[in-house]
PDB file of C-alpha atoms in Angstrom:
ATOM      1  CA  MET A 288     -19.467  -4.114  -2.554  1.00  0.00           C
ATOM      2  CA  ALA A 289     -15.729  -4.824  -2.515  1.00  0.00           C
ATOM      3  CA  ILE A 290     -13.665  -5.407  -5.640  1.00  0.00           C
ATOM      4  CA  PRO A 291     -14.277  -9.033  -6.730  1.00  0.00           C
ATOM      5  CA  LYS A 292     -11.528 -11.568  -6.122  1.00  0.00           C
ATOM      6  CA  TYR A 293      -9.690 -12.630  -9.243  1.00  0.00           C
ATOM      7  CA  HIS A 294     -11.532 -15.961  -9.591  1.00  0.00           C
ATOM      8  CA  GLU A 295     -14.865 -14.114  -9.458  1.00  0.00           C
ATOM      9  CA  PHE A 296     -13.948 -12.521 -12.787  1.00  0.00           C
ATOM     10  CA  MET A 297     -13.380 -15.884 -14.514  1.00  0.00           C
ATOM     11  CA  LYS A 298     -16.920 -16.862 -15.445  1.00  0.00           C
ATOM     12  CA  PRO A 299     -17.885 -13.290 -16.470  1.00  0.00           C
ATOM     13  CA  VAL A 300     -14.810 -13.257 -18.727  1.00  0.00           C
ATOM     14  CA  LEU A 301     -15.972 -16.436 -20.459  1.00  0.00           C
ATOM     15  CA  GLU A 302     -19.467 -15.028 -20.873  1.00  0.00           C
ATOM     16  CA  LEU A 303     -18.014 -11.830 -22.300  1.00  0.00           C
ATOM     17  CA  LEU A 304     -16.025 -13.819 -24.862  1.00  0.00           C
ATOM     18  CA  LYS A 305     -18.808 -16.233 -25.884  1.00  0.00           C
ATOM     19  CA  ASP A 306     -19.474 -14.240 -29.089  1.00  0.00           C
ATOM     20  CA  ASN A 307     -16.269 -15.767 -30.568  1.00  0.00           C
ATOM     21  CA  GLN A 308     -14.908 -12.310 -31.281  1.00  0.00           C
ATOM     22  CA  ILE A 309     -11.438 -11.098 -30.316  1.00  0.00           C
ATOM     23  CA  HIS A 310     -11.682  -8.698 -27.392  1.00  0.00           C
ATOM     24  CA  LYS A 311      -8.912  -6.359 -26.293  1.00  0.00           C
ATOM     25  CA  ARG A 312      -7.988  -6.510 -22.645  1.00  0.00           C
ATOM     26  CA  VAL A 313      -8.352  -2.744 -22.243  1.00  0.00           C
ATOM     27  CA  ASP A 314     -11.970  -2.983 -23.441  1.00  0.00           C
ATOM     28  CA  MET A 315     -12.650  -5.920 -21.148  1.00  0.00           C
ATOM     29  CA  TYR A 316     -11.538  -3.857 -18.168  1.00  0.00           C
ATOM     30  CA  LYS A 317     -14.259  -1.322 -18.911  1.00  0.00           C
ATOM     31  CA  VAL A 318     -17.025  -3.859 -19.562  1.00  0.00           C
ATOM     32  CA  LEU A 319     -16.306  -5.898 -16.440  1.00  0.00           C
ATOM     33  CA  ALA A 320     -15.998  -2.790 -14.275  1.00  0.00           C
ATOM     34  CA  MET A 321     -19.458  -1.709 -15.425  1.00  0.00           C
ATOM     35  CA  GLN A 322     -20.870  -5.219 -14.993  1.00  0.00           C
ATOM     36  CA  PHE A 323     -19.720  -5.362 -11.367  1.00  0.00           C
ATOM     37  CA  GLN A 324     -20.748  -1.732 -10.822  1.00  0.00           C
ATOM     38  CA  LEU A 325     -17.396  -0.778  -9.355  1.00  0.00           C
ATOM     39  CA  THR A 326     -17.415   2.587  -7.615  1.00  0.00           C
ATOM     40  CA  GLU A 327     -15.071   5.456  -8.456  1.00  0.00           C
ATOM     41  CA  GLU A 328     -13.149   4.675  -5.287  1.00  0.00           C
ATOM     42  CA  GLU A 329     -12.766   1.014  -6.275  1.00  0.00           C
ATOM     43  CA  LEU A 330     -11.705   1.964  -9.796  1.00  0.00           C
ATOM     44  CA  GLU A 331      -8.939   4.120  -8.332  1.00  0.00           C
ATOM     45  CA  GLU A 332      -7.638   1.621  -5.759  1.00  0.00           C
ATOM     46  CA  TRP A 333      -3.978   0.799  -6.410  1.00  0.00           C
ATOM     47  CA  LEU A 334      -1.839  -2.136  -5.353  1.00  0.00           C
ATOM     48  CA  PRO A 335       0.573  -1.338  -2.490  1.00  0.00           C
ATOM     49  CA  SER A 336       3.355  -1.175  -5.076  1.00  0.00           C
ATOM     50  CA  GLY A 337       1.523   1.653  -6.843  1.00  0.00           C
ATOM     51  CA  LYS A 338       2.208  -0.036 -10.180  1.00  0.00           C
ATOM     52  CA  GLN A 339      -1.284  -1.196 -11.161  1.00  0.00           C
ATOM     53  CA  LEU A 340      -4.934  -0.760 -10.292  1.00  0.00           C
ATOM     54  CA  VAL A 341      -6.306  -3.596  -8.156  1.00  0.00           C
ATOM     55  CA  TYR A 342      -9.287  -4.479 -10.362  1.00  0.00           C
ATOM     56  CA  LYS A 343      -7.121  -4.584 -13.498  1.00  0.00           C
ATOM     57  CA  ASN A 344      -4.593  -6.794 -11.742  1.00  0.00           C
ATOM     58  CA  ARG A 345      -7.292  -9.262 -10.704  1.00  0.00           C
ATOM     59  CA  ILE A 346      -8.845  -9.358 -14.155  1.00  0.00           C
ATOM     60  CA  GLY A 347      -5.353  -9.952 -15.511  1.00  0.00           C
ATOM     61  CA  TRP A 348      -4.853 -12.989 -13.286  1.00  0.00           C
ATOM     62  CA  ALA A 349      -8.272 -14.344 -14.268  1.00  0.00           C
ATOM     63  CA  LEU A 350      -7.253 -14.087 -17.925  1.00  0.00           C
ATOM     64  CA  THR A 351      -3.908 -15.737 -17.208  1.00  0.00           C
ATOM     65  CA  TYR A 352      -5.432 -18.769 -15.491  1.00  0.00           C
ATOM     66  CA  LEU A 353      -8.185 -19.175 -18.096  1.00  0.00           C
ATOM     67  CA  LYS A 354      -5.552 -19.064 -20.817  1.00  0.00           C
ATOM     68  CA  LYS A 355      -3.403 -21.658 -19.017  1.00  0.00           C
ATOM     69  CA  ALA A 356      -6.464 -23.924 -18.853  1.00  0.00           C
ATOM     70  CA  LYS A 357      -6.906 -23.344 -22.610  1.00  0.00           C
ATOM     71  CA  VAL A 358     -10.511 -22.252 -22.260  1.00  0.00           C
ATOM     72  CA  ILE A 359      -9.486 -18.946 -23.838  1.00  0.00           C
ATOM     73  CA  GLU A 360      -6.630 -18.057 -26.182  1.00  0.00           C
ATOM     74  CA  SER A 361      -4.658 -14.956 -27.080  1.00  0.00           C
ATOM     75  CA  PRO A 362      -4.418 -14.633 -30.876  1.00  0.00           C
ATOM     76  CA  ALA A 363      -2.878 -11.162 -30.556  1.00  0.00           C
ATOM     77  CA  ARG A 364      -1.048  -9.322 -27.814  1.00  0.00           C
ATOM     78  CA  ALA A 365      -3.381  -8.189 -25.006  1.00  0.00           C
ATOM     79  CA  SER A 366      -6.352  -9.662 -26.886  1.00  0.00           C
ATOM     80  CA  PHE A 367      -8.433 -12.750 -26.099  1.00  0.00           C
ATOM     81  CA  ARG A 368     -10.939 -15.144 -27.659  1.00  0.00           C
ATOM     82  CA  ILE A 369     -12.893 -18.097 -26.290  1.00  0.00           C
ATOM     83  CA  THR A 370     -11.983 -21.643 -27.382  1.00  0.00           C
ATOM     84  CA  GLU A 371     -14.172 -24.691 -27.983  1.00  0.00           C
ATOM     85  CA  LEU A 372     -13.196 -25.878 -24.528  1.00  0.00           C
ATOM     86  CA  GLY A 373     -14.394 -22.562 -23.157  1.00  0.00           C
ATOM     87  CA  HIS A 374     -17.769 -23.010 -24.846  1.00  0.00           C
ATOM     88  CA  LYS A 375     -18.068 -26.430 -23.202  1.00  0.00           C
ATOM     89  CA  VAL A 376     -17.532 -24.763 -19.828  1.00  0.00           C
ATOM     90  CA  LEU A 377     -20.380 -22.341 -20.535  1.00  0.00           C
ATOM     91  CA  ILE A 378     -22.641 -25.207 -21.635  1.00  0.00           C
ATOM     92  CA  GLU A 379     -21.810 -27.065 -18.426  1.00  0.00           C
ATOM     93  CA  ASN A 380     -22.556 -23.799 -16.584  1.00  0.00           C
ATOM     94  CA  PRO A 381     -20.768 -24.515 -13.291  1.00  0.00           C
ATOM     95  CA  GLU A 382     -21.831 -22.409 -10.337  1.00  0.00           C
ATOM     96  CA  VAL A 383     -18.260 -21.220  -9.856  1.00  0.00           C
ATOM     97  CA  VAL A 384     -15.258 -21.150 -12.150  1.00  0.00           C
ATOM     98  CA  ASP A 385     -12.105 -20.955 -10.058  1.00  0.00           C
ATOM     99  CA  GLN A 386      -8.668 -22.567  -9.859  1.00  0.00           C
ATOM    100  CA  ASN A 387     -10.090 -25.751  -8.330  1.00  0.00           C
ATOM    101  CA  TYR A 388     -12.510 -26.087 -11.235  1.00  0.00           C
ATOM    102  CA  LEU A 389      -9.738 -25.415 -13.760  1.00  0.00           C
ATOM    103  CA  LYS A 390      -7.681 -28.292 -12.353  1.00  0.00           C
ATOM    104  CA  LYS A 391      -9.878 -30.678 -14.355  1.00  0.00           C
ATOM    105  CA  PHE A 392      -8.216 -29.414 -17.535  1.00  0.00           C
ATOM    106  CA  GLU A 393      -4.907 -30.861 -18.689  1.00  0.00           C
ATOM    107  CA  GLY A 394      -3.567 -27.459 -19.678  1.00  0.00           C
ATOM    108  CA  PHE A 395      -3.988 -26.085 -16.187  1.00  0.00           C
ATOM    109  CA  GLN A 396      -2.435 -29.197 -14.638  1.00  0.00           C
ATOM    110  CA  ASP A 397       0.548 -28.756 -16.973  1.00  0.00           C
ATOM    111  CA  PHE A 398       0.819 -25.174 -15.774  1.00  0.00           C
ATOM    112  CA  ILE A 399       0.862 -26.287 -12.141  1.00  0.00           C
ATOM    113  CA  ASN A 400       3.445 -28.992 -12.802  1.00  0.00           C
ATOM    114  CA  SER A 401       5.668 -26.858 -15.027  1.00  0.00           C
ATOM    115  CA  THR A 402       7.413 -25.121 -12.144  1.00  0.00           C
ATOM    116  CA  SER A 403      10.336 -26.714 -10.340  1.00  0.00           C
ATOM    117  CA  ASN A 404       8.568 -25.854  -7.078  1.00  0.00           C
ATOM    118  CA  ASN A 405       5.181 -27.234  -8.061  1.00  0.00           C
ATOM    119  CA  THR A 406       4.164 -28.083  -4.481  1.00  0.00           C
ATOM    120  CA  LEU A 407       4.474 -24.446  -3.461  1.00  0.00           C
ATOM    121  CA  LEU A 408       2.603 -23.244  -6.520  1.00  0.00           C
ATOM    122  CA  ASP A 409      -0.173 -25.763  -5.988  1.00  0.00           C
ATOM    123  CA  ASN A 410      -0.499 -24.627  -2.384  1.00  0.00           C
ATOM    124  CA  ASP A 411      -0.556 -21.001  -3.459  1.00  0.00           C
ATOM    125  CA  ILE A 412      -3.385 -21.718  -5.867  1.00  0.00           C
ATOM    126  CA  SER A 413      -5.624 -23.936  -3.783  1.00  0.00           C
ATOM    127  CA  ASP A 414      -4.687 -24.378  -0.154  1.00  0.00           C
ATOM    128  CA  ILE A 415      -3.550 -20.935   0.967  1.00  0.00           C
ATOM    129  CA  GLY A 416      -6.549 -19.051  -0.353  1.00  0.00           C
ATOM    130  CA  SER A 417      -8.710 -19.951  -3.303  1.00  0.00           C
ATOM    131  CA  ASP A 418      -9.902 -16.388  -3.690  1.00  0.00           C
ATOM    132  CA  GLU A 419      -6.459 -14.801  -3.793  1.00  0.00           C
ATOM    133  CA  SER A 420      -4.203 -14.330  -6.796  1.00  0.00           C
ATOM    134  CA  PRO A 421      -0.415 -14.615  -6.438  1.00  0.00           C
ATOM    135  CA  GLN A 422      -0.307 -10.811  -6.402  1.00  0.00           C
ATOM    136  CA  ASP A 423      -2.908 -10.738  -3.604  1.00  0.00           C
ATOM    137  CA  LEU A 424      -0.866 -13.259  -1.616  1.00  0.00           C
ATOM    138  CA  LEU A 425       2.299 -11.244  -2.148  1.00  0.00           C
ATOM    139  CA  ASP A 426       0.618  -7.994  -1.129  1.00  0.00           C
ATOM    140  CA  ARG A 427      -0.892  -9.582   1.965  1.00  0.00           C
ATOM    141  CA  ALA A 428       2.461 -11.044   2.991  1.00  0.00           C
ATOM    142  CA  TYR A 429       4.120  -7.671   2.416  1.00  0.00           C
ATOM    143  CA  LYS A 430       1.558  -5.921   4.608  1.00  0.00           C
ATOM    144  CA  THR A 431       2.002  -8.515   7.352  1.00  0.00           C
ATOM    145  CA  ILE A 432       5.784  -8.149   7.295  1.00  0.00           C
ATOM    146  CA  SER A 433       5.542  -4.338   7.259  1.00  0.00           C
ATOM    147  CA  ASN A 434       3.063  -4.257  10.151  1.00  0.00           C
ATOM    148  CA  THR A 435       5.205  -6.622  12.203  1.00  0.00           C
ATOM    149  CA  LEU A 436       8.288  -4.544  11.482  1.00  0.00           C
ATOM    150  CA  ALA A 437       6.462  -1.365  12.502  1.00  0.00           C
ATOM    151  CA  ASP A 438       5.445  -2.939  15.827  1.00  0.00           C
ATOM    152  CA  ASP A 439       9.006  -4.095  16.495  1.00  0.00           C
ATOM    153  CA  LEU A 440      10.331  -0.686  15.502  1.00  0.00           C
ATOM    154  CA  LEU A 441       8.043   1.118  17.937  1.00  0.00           C
ATOM    155  CA  THR A 442       9.185  -1.230  20.711  1.00  0.00           C
ATOM    156  CA  GLU A 443      12.805  -0.409  19.906  1.00  0.00           C
ATOM    157  CA  VAL A 444      12.051   3.316  19.937  1.00  0.00           C
ATOM    158  CA  MET A 445      10.511   2.967  23.390  1.00  0.00           C
ATOM    159  CA  ASN A 446      13.757   1.404  24.620  1.00  0.00           C
ATOM    160  CA  GLN A 447      15.674   4.569  23.739  1.00  0.00           C
ATOM    161  CA  SER A 448      16.117   7.709  25.821  1.00  0.00           C
ATOM    162  CA  PRO A 449      13.897  10.810  25.491  1.00  0.00           C
ATOM    163  CA  ASP A 450      16.894  12.699  24.071  1.00  0.00           C
ATOM    164  CA  PHE A 451      17.310  10.056  21.374  1.00  0.00           C
ATOM    165  CA  PHE A 452      13.616  10.328  20.517  1.00  0.00           C
ATOM    166  CA  GLU A 453      13.883  14.093  20.044  1.00  0.00           C
ATOM    167  CA  LYS A 454      16.721  13.525  17.580  1.00  0.00           C
ATOM    168  CA  LEU A 455      14.766  10.736  15.887  1.00  0.00           C
ATOM    169  CA  VAL A 456      11.760  12.904  15.044  1.00  0.00           C
ATOM    170  CA  VAL A 457      14.009  15.546  13.503  1.00  0.00           C
ATOM    171  CA  ASP A 458      15.862  12.869  11.515  1.00  0.00           C
ATOM    172  CA  LEU A 459      12.513  11.549  10.287  1.00  0.00           C
ATOM    173  CA  LEU A 460      11.359  14.888   8.915  1.00  0.00           C
ATOM    174  CA  VAL A 461      14.730  15.359   7.229  1.00  0.00           C
ATOM    175  CA  SER A 462      14.388  11.861   5.712  1.00  0.00           C
ATOM    176  CA  MET A 463      10.971  12.895   4.404  1.00  0.00           C
ATOM    177  CA  GLY A 464      12.562  15.776   2.521  1.00  0.00           C
ATOM    178  CA  TYR A 465      11.935  18.684   4.873  1.00  0.00           C
ATOM    179  CA  GLY A 466      14.878  21.006   5.294  1.00  0.00           C
ATOM    180  CA  GLY A 467      16.059  20.069   1.842  1.00  0.00           C
ATOM    181  CA  SER A 468      17.132  16.673   3.232  1.00  0.00           C
ATOM    182  CA  LYS A 469      20.117  18.379   4.842  1.00  0.00           C
ATOM    183  CA  ILE A 470      20.753  17.783   8.501  1.00  0.00           C
ATOM    184  CA  GLU A 471      22.377  21.212   8.859  1.00  0.00           C
ATOM    185  CA  ASN A 472      18.965  22.745   8.223  1.00  0.00           C
ATOM    186  CA  SER A 473      17.581  21.057  11.334  1.00  0.00           C
ATOM    187  CA  GLN A 474      18.189  21.503  15.040  1.00  0.00           C
ATOM    188  CA  VAL A 475      17.332  19.522  18.161  1.00  0.00           C
ATOM    189  CA  LEU A 476      16.638  21.982  20.957  1.00  0.00           C
ATOM    190  CA  GLY A 477      15.990  19.570  23.815  1.00  0.00           C
ATOM    191  CA  LYS A 478      16.139  21.000  27.309  1.00  0.00           C
ATOM    192  CA  SER A 479      17.797  24.163  26.014  1.00  0.00           C
ATOM    193  CA  GLY A 480      14.861  24.933  23.778  1.00  0.00           C
ATOM    194  CA  ASP A 481      11.757  26.978  24.433  1.00  0.00           C
ATOM    195  CA  GLU A 482       8.949  25.344  26.390  1.00  0.00           C
ATOM    196  CA  GLY A 483       6.960  23.008  24.180  1.00  0.00           C
ATOM    197  CA  ILE A 484       9.508  23.067  21.337  1.00  0.00           C
ATOM    198  CA  ASP A 485      11.940  20.161  20.959  1.00  0.00           C
ATOM    199  CA  GLY A 486      13.234  20.757  17.462  1.00  0.00           C
ATOM    200  CA  VAL A 487      13.070  23.013  14.444  1.00  0.00           C
ATOM    201  CA  ILE A 488      13.599  22.484  10.723  1.00  0.00           C
ATOM    202  CA  LYS A 489      14.237  25.197   8.151  1.00  0.00           C
ATOM    203  CA  GLU A 490      12.096  24.686   5.058  1.00  0.00           C
ATOM    204  CA  ASP A 491      14.302  26.974   2.984  1.00  0.00           C
ATOM    205  CA  LYS A 492      18.015  27.773   2.995  1.00  0.00           C
ATOM    206  CA  LEU A 493      17.568  31.180   4.609  1.00  0.00           C
ATOM    207  CA  GLY A 494      15.169  29.929   7.236  1.00  0.00           C
ATOM    208  CA  PHE A 495      12.263  32.187   6.294  1.00  0.00           C
ATOM    209  CA  ASP A 496       9.851  29.316   6.964  1.00  0.00           C
ATOM    210  CA  LYS A 497      10.319  26.808   9.764  1.00  0.00           C
ATOM    211  CA  ILE A 498       8.595  23.744  11.172  1.00  0.00           C
ATOM    212  CA  TYR A 499       8.585  23.505  14.959  1.00  0.00           C
ATOM    213  CA  ILE A 500       8.485  20.080  16.553  1.00  0.00           C
ATOM    214  CA  GLN A 501       7.176  18.704  19.829  1.00  0.00           C
ATOM    215  CA  ALA A 502       8.307  15.152  20.653  1.00  0.00           C
ATOM    216  CA  LYS A 503       6.691  13.009  23.345  1.00  0.00           C
ATOM    217  CA  ARG A 504       8.072   9.529  24.027  1.00  0.00           C
ATOM    218  CA  TRP A 505       5.157   8.329  26.089  1.00  0.00           C
ATOM    219  CA  ASP A 506       3.929   4.835  26.867  1.00  0.00           C
ATOM    220  CA  THR A 507       2.166   3.483  23.788  1.00  0.00           C
ATOM    221  CA  GLU A 508      -0.957   2.782  25.856  1.00  0.00           C
ATOM    222  CA  LYS A 509      -1.281   6.426  26.925  1.00  0.00           C
ATOM    223  CA  THR A 510      -3.020   9.250  25.074  1.00  0.00           C
ATOM    224  CA  VAL A 511      -2.096  12.841  24.374  1.00  0.00           C
ATOM    225  CA  GLY A 512      -5.002  15.099  25.260  1.00  0.00           C
ATOM    226  CA  ARG A 513      -6.116  18.598  24.432  1.00  0.00           C
ATOM    227  CA  PRO A 514      -4.107  20.301  27.247  1.00  0.00           C
ATOM    228  CA  GLU A 515      -0.802  19.173  25.715  1.00  0.00           C
ATOM    229  CA  LEU A 516      -1.858  20.489  22.319  1.00  0.00           C
ATOM    230  CA  GLN A 517      -2.907  23.801  23.841  1.00  0.00           C
ATOM    231  CA  LYS A 518       0.570  24.164  25.337  1.00  0.00           C
ATOM    232  CA  PHE A 519       2.111  23.403  21.956  1.00  0.00           C
ATOM    233  CA  VAL A 520      -0.074  25.971  20.211  1.00  0.00           C
ATOM    234  CA  GLY A 521       0.966  28.496  22.844  1.00  0.00           C
ATOM    235  CA  ALA A 522       4.630  27.709  22.212  1.00  0.00           C
ATOM    236  CA  LEU A 523       4.121  28.109  18.456  1.00  0.00           C
ATOM    237  CA  THR A 524       2.389  31.435  18.993  1.00  0.00           C
ATOM    238  CA  GLY A 525       5.305  32.584  21.118  1.00  0.00           C
ATOM    239  CA  GLN A 526       7.639  31.789  18.224  1.00  0.00           C
ATOM    240  CA  GLY A 527       5.396  33.480  15.681  1.00  0.00           C
ATOM    241  CA  ALA A 528       5.289  30.102  13.958  1.00  0.00           C
ATOM    242  CA  SER A 529       2.717  28.945  11.415  1.00  0.00           C
ATOM    243  CA  LYS A 530       3.673  25.261  11.186  1.00  0.00           C
ATOM    244  CA  GLY A 531       4.151  22.574  13.806  1.00  0.00           C
ATOM    245  CA  ALA A 532       4.421  18.805  14.109  1.00  0.00           C
ATOM    246  CA  PHE A 533       3.466  17.004  17.313  1.00  0.00           C
ATOM    247  CA  ILE A 534       5.019  13.541  17.232  1.00  0.00           C
ATOM    248  CA  THR A 535       4.471  10.915  19.911  1.00  0.00           C
ATOM    249  CA  THR A 536       4.756   7.184  20.540  1.00  0.00           C
ATOM    250  CA  ALA A 537       1.310   7.335  22.176  1.00  0.00           C
ATOM    251  CA  SER A 538      -2.019   8.189  20.515  1.00  0.00           C
ATOM    252  CA  PHE A 539      -4.195  11.301  20.429  1.00  0.00           C
ATOM    253  CA  THR A 540      -7.599  11.726  22.016  1.00  0.00           C
ATOM    254  CA  LYS A 541     -10.593  12.744  19.940  1.00  0.00           C
ATOM    255  CA  GLU A 542     -10.652  16.100  21.760  1.00  0.00           C
ATOM    256  CA  ALA A 543      -7.013  16.730  20.874  1.00  0.00           C
ATOM    257  CA  LYS A 544      -7.654  16.045  17.192  1.00  0.00           C
ATOM    258  CA  GLU A 545     -10.729  18.277  17.147  1.00  0.00           C
ATOM    259  CA  TYR A 546      -8.834  21.085  18.857  1.00  0.00           C
ATOM    260  CA  VAL A 547      -6.045  20.953  16.271  1.00  0.00           C
ATOM    261  CA  SER A 548      -8.519  20.905  13.378  1.00  0.00           C
ATOM    262  CA  LYS A 549      -9.937  24.232  14.565  1.00  0.00           C
ATOM    263  CA  GLN A 550      -6.584  26.017  14.594  1.00  0.00           C
ATOM    264  CA  HIS A 551      -6.342  28.482  11.734  1.00  0.00           C
ATOM    265  CA  ALA A 552      -3.417  30.654  12.761  1.00  0.00           C
ATOM    266  CA  CYS A 553      -1.044  27.706  12.488  1.00  0.00           C
ATOM    267  CA  LYS A 554      -1.072  24.348  10.744  1.00  0.00           C
ATOM    268  CA  ILE A 555      -0.362  21.420  13.073  1.00  0.00           C
ATOM    269  CA  VAL A 556       0.250  17.836  11.978  1.00  0.00           C
ATOM    270  CA  LEU A 557      -0.298  15.037  14.498  1.00  0.00           C
ATOM    271  CA  ILE A 558       1.770  11.857  14.202  1.00  0.00           C
ATOM    272  CA  ASP A 559       0.971   9.043  16.640  1.00  0.00           C
ATOM    273  CA  GLY A 560       3.003   5.931  17.390  1.00  0.00           C
ATOM    274  CA  LYS A 561       1.609   3.774  14.594  1.00  0.00           C
ATOM    275  CA  SER A 562       2.036   6.526  12.019  1.00  0.00           C
ATOM    276  CA  LEU A 563       5.534   7.251  13.300  1.00  0.00           C
ATOM    277  CA  ALA A 564       6.637   3.636  12.876  1.00  0.00           C
ATOM    278  CA  ALA A 565       5.032   3.400   9.424  1.00  0.00           C
ATOM    279  CA  LEU A 566       6.810   6.579   8.293  1.00  0.00           C
ATOM    280  CA  MET A 567      10.134   5.281   9.605  1.00  0.00           C
ATOM    281  CA  VAL A 568       9.690   2.111   7.553  1.00  0.00           C
ATOM    282  CA  GLU A 569       8.608   4.045   4.460  1.00  0.00           C
ATOM    283  CA  HIS A 570      11.557   6.449   4.635  1.00  0.00           C
ATOM    284  CA  ASP A 571      14.185   3.894   5.690  1.00  0.00           C
ATOM    285  CA  LEU A 572      14.929   5.391   9.089  1.00  0.00           C
ATOM    286  CA  GLY A 573      16.164   2.823  11.594  1.00  0.00           C
ATOM    287  CA  VAL A 574      15.559  -0.028   9.149  1.00  0.00           C
ATOM    288  CA  SER A 575      17.508  -1.699   6.364  1.00  0.00           C
ATOM    289  CA  VAL A 576      16.574  -3.842   3.365  1.00  0.00           C
ATOM    290  CA  GLU A 577      16.765  -7.564   4.135  1.00  0.00           C
ATOM    291  CA  ASN A 578      15.500  -9.022   0.853  1.00  0.00           C
ATOM    292  CA  THR A 579      14.427  -7.661  -2.518  1.00  0.00           C
ATOM    293  CA  TYR A 580      12.005  -9.447  -4.842  1.00  0.00           C
ATOM    294  CA  LEU A 581      11.688  -8.125  -8.395  1.00  0.00           C
ATOM    295  CA  ILE A 582       8.339  -8.781 -10.080  1.00  0.00           C
ATOM    296  CA  LYS A 583       8.902  -8.590 -13.820  1.00  0.00           C
ATOM    297  CA  LYS A 584       6.560  -8.324 -16.796  1.00  0.00           C
ATOM    298  CA  ILE A 585       6.790  -8.325 -20.585  1.00  0.00           C
ATOM    299  CA  ASP A 586       8.498  -5.242 -22.043  1.00  0.00           C
ATOM    300  CA  THR A 587       6.048  -4.436 -24.830  1.00  0.00           C
ATOM    301  CA  ASP A 588       8.234  -1.569 -26.113  1.00  0.00           C
ATOM    302  CA  TYR A 589      10.978  -4.086 -26.944  1.00  0.00           C
ATOM    303  CA  PHE A 590       8.649  -6.243 -29.013  1.00  0.00           C
ATOM    304  CA  ASN A 591       7.124  -3.221 -30.756  1.00  0.00           C
ATOM    305  CA  GLY A 592      10.534  -2.145 -32.049  1.00  0.00           C
ATOM    306  CA  GLU A 593      11.464  -2.588 -35.684  1.00  0.00           C
TER     307      GLU A 593
END
């Protein structure tokens, strides 16, 4: 069972509050998580931003919309209680309580109309996806933009020369913090390097530990098989190396992955085209920021001050 959509928490929230008592949001998280029998994995699933757990975010939006419809109220910070209007909803016992149902209430209509861009908000709530909160919509849009960017980035990489690609993979590892993020601790060997080794990065200033790199700018539809990995392992052995990264624009066969997993003398990390593009986006290599959207929330520390 997947984590319920935010509107699927609405009716359970009302039922939880029907005792007329004030319930703290933190306690409601626990009760609703148990009611929906969320797994440990689901309880630990974070938003892409890493700022909040998914199930807590969705419960939060359910509370927000119910409060806007005035079927619940918040007599104290992060605490909620059902209203008379909320009791009427429970008596009516609709099959589903969602944003379309809440539109019957004046308070929710006021909420929709209160924004200067009410058409967009109304579309966000009803037309675009009735089971998605604004945060869900934002996360989905972010993923779509990131995936599209990654595809475009991989296409651009394929338009570059093999020499450029060898430099790119070294730059990527440096961007990820290997070599102390200093380019002088890395080296592109290229054609002058040993067979099967295209670059090397020092993990410490004195170079006691190094990461050896193999870079393959192959057609994205091709696959890297076990023979190529065997050659790389042989090259690592010849260097007395214990760590290697095989980076390609293609993908790896199942046999290649299994072969690498059985290597104990040296640790090898495989990075295929999709992973390469995603890492470039994550570590700002070959990309730049086009727009920034800041999602803000109440600063409770400010209001707790004397």
